């Protein structure tokens, strides 16, 4: 079976899709039969003989109407992991439409069920089937969400800044997609009307009063800005708050940049340096830079830091002969080397453990590689504290 799946993956997936649709349709059919029979029992106060006498052709008629409605409203064409309002609406419309038509038939042909019992039977049947069909879909989605949580493995507790429409959409994408490690655990929003409320099980907090407490309580590791028209000053203030607490900050691109008008995980972007500027970024003369460093040996100090690593990545665009990177932080340097493994293998980037205060080490480095340019990014960023 596994060999067949590898040889014919498309065919296997297609068959699995048909089986899922068939199972959903069969389940709805069973629900329809059970709800109608239970409605008869309830209407006749559980007198089985009276219920059997009322069945006749009515059960055949209601089941045919239900199946026709399920087909017409395509209630079985669902992706279980992404079941949402539209799917519930289709189920509601299918059951409502078939119940209305069924009631009309019963009034036109009163021999199936006596007139005084028509409305009680139809209403009870309608209510039971709604609960069963929609409840089953909610249960399936909960089970799929739980499975996605297990597949996701380790989690990065994530806060979303913005409890509005975009933030809510972002939360759903994070909750229903198992291809990432972000788990939304808290919302921040400046709107006092939503403070203390819960959005799909996730609490909403005031970022100005509760930020530090929430970060500690929920062990927030990542924050995503889910407001596109956030004032510049407020955005920068929130980013700085996150950076002060070693929280990675990401942002959602403008809606006009979404692929197929849909938000997905791959479109989330890390905050860049220009996002912290209260002005447009300076445009560099790229041609002059290319002419300067092309084919040359370049030394970057503090290359594993936030600034130094970005300098290394930008310089690689201009095809230097070699970038020699030096940093005293072993783990960040190893992470940078792994992220640039192709450039390391090609001999374009050479990471070195070292301290710029070590005169002898730097002297030998200059003697060995003879760099023509030095980008000095090894520095204390929090100078007043140091």
Short mmCIF file of C-alpha atoms in Angstrom, two decimals:
data_model
loop_
_atom_site.label_atom_id
_atom_site.label_comp_id
_atom_site.label_asym_id
_atom_site.label_seq_id
_atom_site.Cartn_x
_atom_site.Cartn_y
_atom_site.Cartn_z
CA UNK A 1 0.00 0.00 0.00
CA UNK A 2 2.83 2.40 0.93
CA UNK A 3 4.63 1.57 -2.32
CA UNK A 4 1.47 2.37 -4.27
CA UNK A 5 1.18 5.68 -2.45
CA UNK A 6 4.73 6.61 -3.46
CA UNK A 7 4.22 5.56 -7.07
CA UNK A 8 0.79 7.14 -7.46
CA UNK A 9 0.59 9.96 -4.89
CA UNK A 10 -1.91 12.02 -6.88
CA UNK A 11 -4.24 9.09 -7.40
CA UNK A 12 -4.03 8.11 -3.73
CA UNK A 13 -4.89 11.65 -2.61
CA UNK A 14 -7.79 11.79 -5.06
CA UNK A 15 -9.21 8.50 -3.73
CA UNK A 16 -8.78 9.73 -0.15
CA UNK A 17 -10.66 12.90 -1.06
CA UNK A 18 -13.60 10.94 -2.50
CA UNK A 19 -13.70 8.67 0.55
CA UNK A 20 -13.83 11.69 2.89
CA UNK A 21 -16.69 13.27 0.92
CA UNK A 22 -18.59 9.97 0.87
CA UNK A 23 -18.15 9.47 4.61
CA UNK A 24 -19.44 12.97 5.36
CA UNK A 25 -22.44 12.44 3.08
CA UNK A 26 -23.20 9.05 4.66
CA UNK A 27 -22.86 10.53 8.16
CA UNK A 28 -25.31 13.32 7.29
CA UNK A 29 -27.71 10.74 5.85
CA UNK A 30 -27.56 8.72 9.08
CA UNK A 31 -28.08 11.90 11.11
CA UNK A 32 -31.13 12.74 8.97
CA UNK A 33 -32.69 9.30 9.52
CA UNK A 34 -31.95 9.32 13.27
CA UNK A 35 -33.22 12.89 13.82
CA UNK A 36 -36.51 12.18 11.97
CA UNK A 37 -37.16 8.96 13.88
CA UNK A 38 -36.29 10.65 17.20
CA UNK A 39 -38.61 13.55 16.31
CA UNK A 40 -41.44 11.07 15.79
CA UNK A 41 -40.72 9.44 19.14
CA UNK A 42 -40.65 12.78 20.95
CA UNK A 43 -43.83 13.97 19.22
CA UNK A 44 -45.69 10.76 20.16
CA UNK A 45 -44.25 10.85 23.71
CA UNK A 46 -42.11 7.77 22.93
CA UNK A 47 -45.05 5.55 22.01
CA UNK A 48 -43.27 3.33 19.50
CA UNK A 49 -46.47 2.01 17.90
CA UNK A 50 -47.78 5.52 17.21
CA UNK A 51 -44.40 6.56 15.81
CA UNK A 52 -44.34 3.59 13.42
CA UNK A 53 -47.85 4.42 12.24
CA UNK A 54 -46.73 7.98 11.36
CA UNK A 55 -43.68 6.92 9.35
CA UNK A 56 -45.10 5.56 6.09
CA UNK A 57 -43.63 7.26 3.04
CA UNK A 58 -42.68 10.30 5.08
CA UNK A 59 -39.31 8.87 6.03
CA UNK A 60 -38.49 8.13 2.38
CA UNK A 61 -39.56 11.62 1.37
CA UNK A 62 -37.53 13.44 4.05
CA UNK A 63 -34.40 11.40 3.34
CA UNK A 64 -34.66 12.11 -0.40
CA UNK A 65 -35.13 15.82 0.31
CA UNK A 66 -32.18 15.86 2.73
CA UNK A 67 -29.87 14.16 0.23
CA UNK A 68 -30.94 16.51 -2.54
CA UNK A 69 -30.29 19.53 -0.29
CA UNK A 70 -26.89 18.22 0.85
CA UNK A 71 -25.90 17.80 -2.79
CA UNK A 72 -27.31 21.16 -3.84
CA UNK A 73 -25.51 23.09 -1.08
CA UNK A 74 -22.36 20.91 -1.30
CA UNK A 75 -22.23 20.35 2.44
CA UNK A 76 -19.83 17.42 1.98
CA UNK A 77 -17.19 19.47 0.09
CA UNK A 78 -15.23 20.60 3.11
CA UNK A 79 -11.62 20.63 4.24
CA UNK A 80 -11.96 19.42 7.81
CA UNK A 81 -9.02 21.42 9.17
CA UNK A 82 -10.46 24.66 7.78
CA UNK A 83 -14.16 24.19 8.52
CA UNK A 84 -15.59 27.65 9.11
CA UNK A 85 -18.60 29.92 8.99
CA UNK A 86 -19.30 29.28 5.30
CA UNK A 87 -19.49 25.51 5.86
CA UNK A 88 -21.84 25.92 8.84
CA UNK A 89 -23.97 28.30 6.77
CA UNK A 90 -24.28 25.74 3.95
CA UNK A 91 -25.43 23.08 6.43
CA UNK A 92 -27.95 25.50 7.92
CA UNK A 93 -29.33 26.43 4.48
CA UNK A 94 -29.52 22.80 3.32
CA UNK A 95 -31.42 21.63 6.42
CA UNK A 96 -33.69 24.69 6.44
CA UNK A 97 -34.58 24.40 2.74
CA UNK A 98 -35.33 20.67 2.91
CA UNK A 99 -37.40 21.11 6.08
CA UNK A 100 -39.51 23.84 4.47
CA UNK A 101 -40.15 21.71 1.37
CA UNK A 102 -40.92 18.68 3.56
CA UNK A 103 -43.46 20.66 5.60
CA UNK A 104 -45.11 21.89 2.40
CA UNK A 105 -45.42 18.31 1.11
CA UNK A 106 -46.93 17.13 4.38
CA UNK A 107 -49.60 19.87 4.30
CA UNK A 108 -50.39 19.01 0.68
CA UNK A 109 -50.52 15.25 1.42
CA UNK A 110 -51.93 15.02 4.97
CA UNK A 111 -52.26 11.24 4.76
CA UNK A 112 -48.53 10.87 5.55
CA UNK A 113 -48.75 12.61 8.93
CA UNK A 114 -51.83 14.14 10.52
CA UNK A 115 -52.03 17.95 10.19
CA UNK A 116 -51.81 18.62 13.93
CA UNK A 117 -48.52 16.65 14.13
CA UNK A 118 -46.82 18.18 11.08
CA UNK A 119 -45.29 21.28 12.67
CA UNK A 120 -44.10 19.53 15.88
CA UNK A 121 -42.42 16.76 13.87
CA UNK A 122 -40.79 19.14 11.39
CA UNK A 123 -39.55 21.57 14.05
CA UNK A 124 -38.11 18.88 16.34
CA UNK A 125 -36.53 17.04 13.40
CA UNK A 126 -35.06 20.32 12.14
CA UNK A 127 -33.54 21.22 15.52
CA UNK A 128 -32.05 17.77 16.16
CA UNK A 129 -30.46 17.54 12.70
CA UNK A 130 -28.95 21.01 12.98
CA UNK A 131 -27.31 20.08 16.29
CA UNK A 132 -26.02 16.75 14.95
CA UNK A 133 -24.69 17.97 11.60
CA UNK A 134 -23.08 21.18 12.83
CA UNK A 135 -21.88 19.58 16.08
CA UNK A 136 -20.17 16.78 14.14
CA UNK A 137 -18.31 19.33 11.99
CA UNK A 138 -17.23 21.28 15.06
CA UNK A 139 -15.95 18.07 16.65
CA UNK A 140 -14.03 17.12 13.49
CA UNK A 141 -12.38 20.53 13.38
CA UNK A 142 -11.43 20.31 17.07
CA UNK A 143 -9.84 16.89 16.51
CA UNK A 144 -7.92 18.14 13.48
CA UNK A 145 -6.72 21.18 15.43
CA UNK A 146 -5.52 18.90 18.21
CA UNK A 147 -3.71 16.75 15.66
CA UNK A 148 -2.10 19.85 14.14
CA UNK A 149 -0.92 20.90 17.61
CA UNK A 150 0.73 17.51 18.08
CA UNK A 151 2.35 17.62 14.62
CA UNK A 152 3.66 21.10 15.29
CA UNK A 153 5.87 19.79 18.11
CA UNK A 154 7.65 22.54 20.01
CA UNK A 155 5.77 25.83 20.26
CA UNK A 156 6.71 29.46 20.27
CA UNK A 157 4.15 31.26 22.37
CA UNK A 158 3.04 34.18 20.24
CA UNK A 159 1.26 37.46 20.95
CA UNK A 160 -0.73 39.26 18.25
CA UNK A 161 -0.84 43.04 18.36
CA UNK A 162 -4.29 43.93 17.08
CA UNK A 163 -7.56 42.19 18.01
CA UNK A 164 -9.44 43.53 14.98
CA UNK A 165 -10.36 41.87 11.70
CA UNK A 166 -6.77 41.37 10.52
CA UNK A 167 -5.62 40.09 13.92
CA UNK A 168 -8.54 37.67 14.06
CA UNK A 169 -7.73 36.41 10.57
CA UNK A 170 -4.08 35.97 11.54
CA UNK A 171 -5.10 34.00 14.63
CA UNK A 172 -7.17 31.58 12.52
CA UNK A 173 -4.29 31.07 10.09
CA UNK A 174 -1.94 30.27 12.97
CA UNK A 175 -4.42 27.95 14.71
CA UNK A 176 -5.48 25.93 11.66
CA UNK A 177 -2.09 25.59 9.94
CA UNK A 178 0.28 22.92 11.26
CA UNK A 179 3.32 23.93 9.16
CA UNK A 180 4.75 26.39 11.70
CA UNK A 181 5.66 26.67 15.38
CA UNK A 182 3.74 29.82 16.35
CA UNK A 183 1.02 29.31 18.95
CA UNK A 184 -1.16 32.38 19.62
CA UNK A 185 -1.70 32.77 23.36
CA UNK A 186 -2.51 36.48 23.81
CA UNK A 187 -3.76 39.57 22.00
CA UNK A 188 -2.59 43.14 22.63
CA UNK A 189 -4.80 46.02 21.53
CA UNK A 190 -4.94 49.74 22.33
CA UNK A 191 -8.74 49.80 22.07
CA UNK A 192 -10.12 49.88 25.65
CA UNK A 193 -13.43 48.36 24.44
CA UNK A 194 -11.79 44.96 23.87
CA UNK A 195 -9.62 44.81 26.99
CA UNK A 196 -10.48 41.84 29.20
CA UNK A 197 -12.46 40.12 26.44
CA UNK A 198 -11.68 36.81 24.75
CA UNK A 199 -11.31 36.25 21.00
CA UNK A 200 -11.84 32.59 20.08
CA UNK A 201 -10.46 31.54 23.46
CA UNK A 202 -7.50 33.95 23.45
CA UNK A 203 -7.55 36.85 25.97
CA UNK A 204 -7.08 40.48 24.90
CA UNK A 205 -4.79 42.72 27.00
CA UNK A 206 -3.84 46.38 27.26
CA UNK A 207 -0.24 46.59 25.94
CA UNK A 208 0.53 49.77 27.89
CA UNK A 209 -0.46 48.33 31.28
CA UNK A 210 -0.16 44.55 30.97
CA UNK A 211 2.77 44.02 28.57
CA UNK A 212 5.45 42.85 31.03
CA UNK A 213 3.02 40.77 33.09
CA UNK A 214 1.63 38.99 30.02
CA UNK A 215 5.10 38.37 28.57
CA UNK A 216 6.19 36.69 31.81
CA UNK A 217 2.95 34.79 32.39
CA UNK A 218 2.66 33.33 28.88
CA UNK A 219 6.40 33.15 28.14
CA UNK A 220 5.95 35.14 24.93
CA UNK A 221 8.73 34.43 22.40
CA UNK A 222 7.25 35.98 19.26
CA UNK A 223 4.98 38.94 18.53
CA UNK A 224 3.19 39.61 15.26
CA UNK A 225 1.86 43.04 14.38
CA UNK A 226 -1.63 42.49 12.97
CA UNK A 227 -2.54 46.11 12.26
CA UNK A 228 -1.63 47.58 8.88
CA UNK A 229 -2.48 51.23 9.63
CA UNK A 230 -0.82 51.42 13.02
CA UNK A 231 0.55 54.94 13.76
CA UNK A 232 4.32 55.12 13.23
CA UNK A 233 5.15 56.19 16.77
CA UNK A 234 2.99 53.48 18.31
CA UNK A 235 4.46 50.79 16.07
CA UNK A 236 8.03 51.74 16.94
CA UNK A 237 7.20 51.87 20.65
CA UNK A 238 5.70 48.36 20.55
CA UNK A 239 8.66 46.97 18.60
CA UNK A 240 11.10 48.46 21.11
CA UNK A 241 9.12 46.97 24.00
CA UNK A 242 9.41 43.56 22.34
CA UNK A 243 13.12 43.91 21.60
CA UNK A 244 13.76 44.92 25.22
CA UNK A 245 12.25 41.58 26.25
CA UNK A 246 14.10 39.52 23.59
CA UNK A 247 10.87 38.92 21.67
CA UNK A 248 11.11 38.31 17.94
CA UNK A 249 8.81 40.71 16.07
CA UNK A 250 7.08 39.94 12.77
CA UNK A 251 4.55 41.83 10.67
CA UNK A 252 1.73 41.09 8.25
CA UNK A 253 2.17 42.56 4.76
CA UNK A 254 -0.43 45.01 3.41
CA UNK A 255 -3.55 43.27 2.12
CA UNK A 256 -2.82 44.35 -1.46
CA UNK A 257 0.36 42.24 -1.31
CA UNK A 258 -1.39 39.02 -0.26
CA UNK A 259 -1.23 36.12 -2.68
CA UNK A 260 -4.68 35.41 -4.18
CA UNK A 261 -6.17 37.78 -1.57
CA UNK A 262 -5.35 35.20 1.10
CA UNK A 263 -3.06 35.48 4.11
CA UNK A 264 -0.67 32.58 4.70
CA UNK A 265 2.23 31.86 7.03
CA UNK A 266 4.89 32.35 4.37
CA UNK A 267 3.92 36.01 3.97
CA UNK A 268 4.83 36.97 7.53
CA UNK A 269 7.97 39.10 7.54
CA UNK A 270 10.57 39.80 10.21
CA UNK A 271 10.84 43.41 11.35
CA UNK A 272 13.69 45.15 9.51
CA UNK A 273 15.85 48.04 10.60
CA UNK A 274 13.96 50.53 8.46
CA UNK A 275 10.79 49.58 10.37
CA UNK A 276 12.33 51.32 13.38
CA UNK A 277 13.13 54.51 11.48
CA UNK A 278 10.77 57.44 11.60
CA UNK A 279 11.81 58.30 8.05
CA UNK A 280 12.21 56.56 4.68
CA UNK A 281 15.33 54.35 4.49
CA UNK A 282 18.42 55.88 2.88
CA UNK A 283 18.95 54.69 -0.68
CA UNK A 284 22.53 53.51 -1.18
CA UNK A 285 24.54 53.79 -4.38
CA UNK A 286 24.59 50.06 -5.02
CA UNK A 287 26.69 50.30 -8.17
CA UNK A 288 29.45 52.16 -6.31
CA UNK A 289 29.36 49.57 -3.50
CA UNK A 290 29.56 46.74 -6.02
CA UNK A 291 32.58 48.29 -7.70
CA UNK A 292 34.26 48.78 -4.32
CA UNK A 293 33.87 45.29 -2.85
CA UNK A 294 33.57 43.08 -5.94
CA UNK A 295 36.28 40.44 -5.76
CA UNK A 296 37.82 42.01 -2.62
CA UNK A 297 38.46 40.56 0.83
CA UNK A 298 36.17 42.14 3.43
CA UNK A 299 36.34 41.83 7.21
CA UNK A 300 33.14 42.16 9.26
CA UNK A 301 33.54 42.39 13.04
CA UNK A 302 30.60 41.45 15.26
CA UNK A 303 29.32 39.48 12.28
CA UNK A 304 26.94 37.32 14.35
CA UNK A 305 25.03 40.24 15.83
CA UNK A 306 21.79 41.68 14.45
CA UNK A 307 23.63 44.43 12.55
CA UNK A 308 26.76 42.49 11.61
CA UNK A 309 24.85 39.49 10.23
CA UNK A 310 22.73 41.76 8.04
CA UNK A 311 25.90 43.48 6.76
CA UNK A 312 27.30 40.06 5.80
CA UNK A 313 24.14 39.10 3.93
CA UNK A 314 23.99 42.42 2.10
CA UNK A 315 27.68 42.28 1.13
CA UNK A 316 27.26 38.82 -0.37
CA UNK A 317 24.95 40.40 -2.98
CA UNK A 318 27.92 42.37 -4.35
CA UNK A 319 30.11 39.32 -4.92
CA UNK A 320 33.17 40.01 -2.76
CA UNK A 321 36.07 37.61 -3.12
CA UNK A 322 35.84 36.62 0.56
CA UNK A 323 34.04 37.83 3.67
CA UNK A 324 35.93 37.11 6.88
CA UNK A 325 33.58 37.30 9.84
CA UNK A 326 34.70 37.53 13.44
CA UNK A 327 32.60 37.35 16.60
CA UNK A 328 33.12 36.20 20.16
CA UNK A 329 29.59 34.72 20.48
CA UNK A 330 29.91 31.06 19.53
CA UNK A 331 26.25 30.05 19.22
CA UNK A 332 25.07 33.03 17.09
CA UNK A 333 28.14 32.62 14.87
CA UNK A 334 27.35 28.93 14.37
CA UNK A 335 23.73 29.80 13.52
CA UNK A 336 24.90 32.39 10.98
CA UNK A 337 27.31 29.89 9.41
CA UNK A 338 24.51 27.30 9.12
CA UNK A 339 22.17 29.82 7.52
CA UNK A 340 24.93 30.69 5.00
CA UNK A 341 26.18 27.13 4.58
CA UNK A 342 26.27 27.40 0.77
CA UNK A 343 28.46 30.52 0.91
CA UNK A 344 30.68 28.81 3.52
CA UNK A 345 31.03 25.73 1.32
CA UNK A 346 31.85 27.93 -1.69
CA UNK A 347 34.55 29.74 0.26
CA UNK A 348 32.78 33.11 0.16
CA UNK A 349 32.22 33.41 3.91
CA UNK A 350 34.72 32.41 6.59
CA UNK A 351 33.48 32.58 10.21
CA UNK A 352 36.04 33.05 12.99
CA UNK A 353 35.69 32.94 16.76
CA UNK A 354 37.57 35.87 18.25
CA UNK A 355 37.52 39.12 20.19
CA UNK A 356 38.32 42.45 18.49
CA UNK A 357 40.15 43.43 21.69
CA UNK A 358 42.61 40.58 21.13
CA UNK A 359 45.45 42.42 19.33
CA UNK A 360 47.47 39.31 18.42
CA UNK A 361 44.49 37.44 16.99
CA UNK A 362 43.47 40.42 14.84
CA UNK A 363 47.07 40.98 13.73
CA UNK A 364 47.35 37.39 12.47
CA UNK A 365 43.93 37.67 10.83
CA UNK A 366 45.02 40.76 8.89
CA UNK A 367 48.35 39.11 8.00
CA UNK A 368 46.66 35.97 6.71
CA UNK A 369 43.73 37.40 4.72
CA UNK A 370 44.78 41.02 4.05
CA UNK A 371 41.25 42.51 4.04
CA UNK A 372 40.82 45.68 1.98
CA UNK A 373 37.62 46.79 3.72
CA UNK A 374 36.52 46.52 7.32
CA UNK A 375 32.92 46.84 8.49
CA UNK A 376 33.19 47.30 12.25
CA UNK A 377 29.89 46.17 13.82
CA UNK A 378 31.35 44.81 17.08
CA UNK A 379 30.13 47.30 19.65
CA UNK A 380 27.99 47.70 22.72
CA UNK A 381 24.56 48.82 21.56
CA UNK A 382 23.34 49.73 25.05
CA UNK A 383 26.19 52.16 25.72
CA UNK A 384 24.61 54.07 28.68
CA UNK A 385 24.07 50.80 30.53
CA UNK A 386 27.59 49.58 29.79
#
